[in-house]
Amino acid sequence: MRVLNIVTSPRGERSASFAIVDSFLFEYKKKIKGLVVDTLDVWTESLPEFGAEAIGAKYKGVSGEPMTRSERATWEKIRELASRLKRADRIVLGIPMWNFPFLIN
């Protein structure tokens, strides 16, 4: 089984969401033998800028139209990221919960 662990906190290992996911995956590995964890940290991963060029590359890529070198590079990065999602049997999102250190009465 493959798990895609998507890290979204800019605080990394200092993040509570990171600690929670890390603890979950530690226990999950005990239950699922041979578990493979692919970690995608959105703060350290080289993500393509999502704008007009990326949209154009996507449409050209899907329809098989010729692309510029830049569009090809963008499309390949998008495909590589999508393949990580497709390979995953499960996806774990470690999402930070900001501004919750207080109680509302």
C-alpha positions in Angstrom: 0.0 0.0 0.0 1.2 3.5 -0.9 0.4 6.6 1.1 1.0 10.1 -0.2 1.7 12.3 2.8 1.1 16.0 1.8 2.8 18.4 4.3 1.3 21.9 4.1 2.7 23.6 7.2 5.6 26.0 6.7 6.8 25.2 10.2 7.9 21.7 9.3 8.9 19.5 12.3 7.9 22.4 14.7 4.3 22.1 13.5 1.6 20.3 15.6 0.0 19.0 12.3 3.3 17.5 11.3 3.6 15.7 14.7 0.1 14.4 14.5 0.6 13.0 11.0 4.0 11.6 11.9 2.4 9.8 14.9 -0.4 8.5 12.8 2.0 7.2 10.1 4.1 5.5 12.8 1.1 3.6 14.1 -0.3 2.9 10.6 3.1 1.3 9.5 2.6 -1.2 12.4 -0.7 -2.2 11.0 0.0 -2.2 7.3 3.1 -4.3 6.5 5.1 -2.9 3.6 3.5 0.5 3.7 5.3 3.0 1.4 5.1 6.6 2.4 5.7 9.3 -0.3 6.0 12.7 1.4 5.3 15.8 -0.7 6.1 19.0 1.2 4.6 21.9 -0.6 7.1 24.3 1.0 10.2 22.5 -0.3 8.9 20.8 -3.5 9.6 22.6 -6.8 6.0 23.2 -7.8 5.2 24.8 -11.2 3.7 28.3 -11.0 0.0 27.9 -11.8 -1.0 30.5 -14.3 -1.9 31.1 -17.9 1.2 29.2 -19.2 0.4 26.1 -17.0 -3.2 26.1 -18.1 -2.1 26.4 -21.8 0.4 23.6 -21.3 -2.3 21.4 -19.8 -4.7 21.9 -22.7 -1.9 21.3 -25.2 -0.7 18.3 -23.4 -4.2 16.7 -23.2 -4.9 17.4 -26.9 -1.5 16.5 -28.1 -0.7 20.0 -29.6 2.9 21.1 -30.0 4.3 22.9 -27.0 7.2 25.4 -26.4 10.1 24.1 -24.3 8.8 26.0 -21.3 5.3 24.6 -21.7 6.8 21.0 -22.0 8.7 21.5 -18.8 5.6 22.8 -17.0 3.5 19.9 -18.4 6.0 17.3 -17.4 6.1 18.7 -13.8 2.3 18.6 -13.6 2.3 15.0 -14.9 4.9 14.0 -12.4 3.0 15.5 -9.5 -0.3 13.9 -10.8 1.4 10.5 -11.0 2.3 10.7 -7.3 -1.4 11.3 -6.5 -2.5 8.4 -8.9 0.0 5.9 -7.3 -1.3 6.6 -3.8 -3.8 4.2 -2.3 -4.4 6.7 0.5 -3.7 10.4 0.9 -2.9 12.0 4.3 -3.0 15.8 4.6 -1.3 17.5 7.5 -3.1 20.9 7.5 -2.1 23.5 10.0 -4.8 25.0 12.3 -3.8 28.5 12.9 -5.2 30.9 15.5 -6.7 28.2 17.7 -4.7 28.7 20.9 -7.7 30.3 22.6 -11.1 29.2 23.9 -14.4 30.9 22.9 -17.0 30.9 25.7 
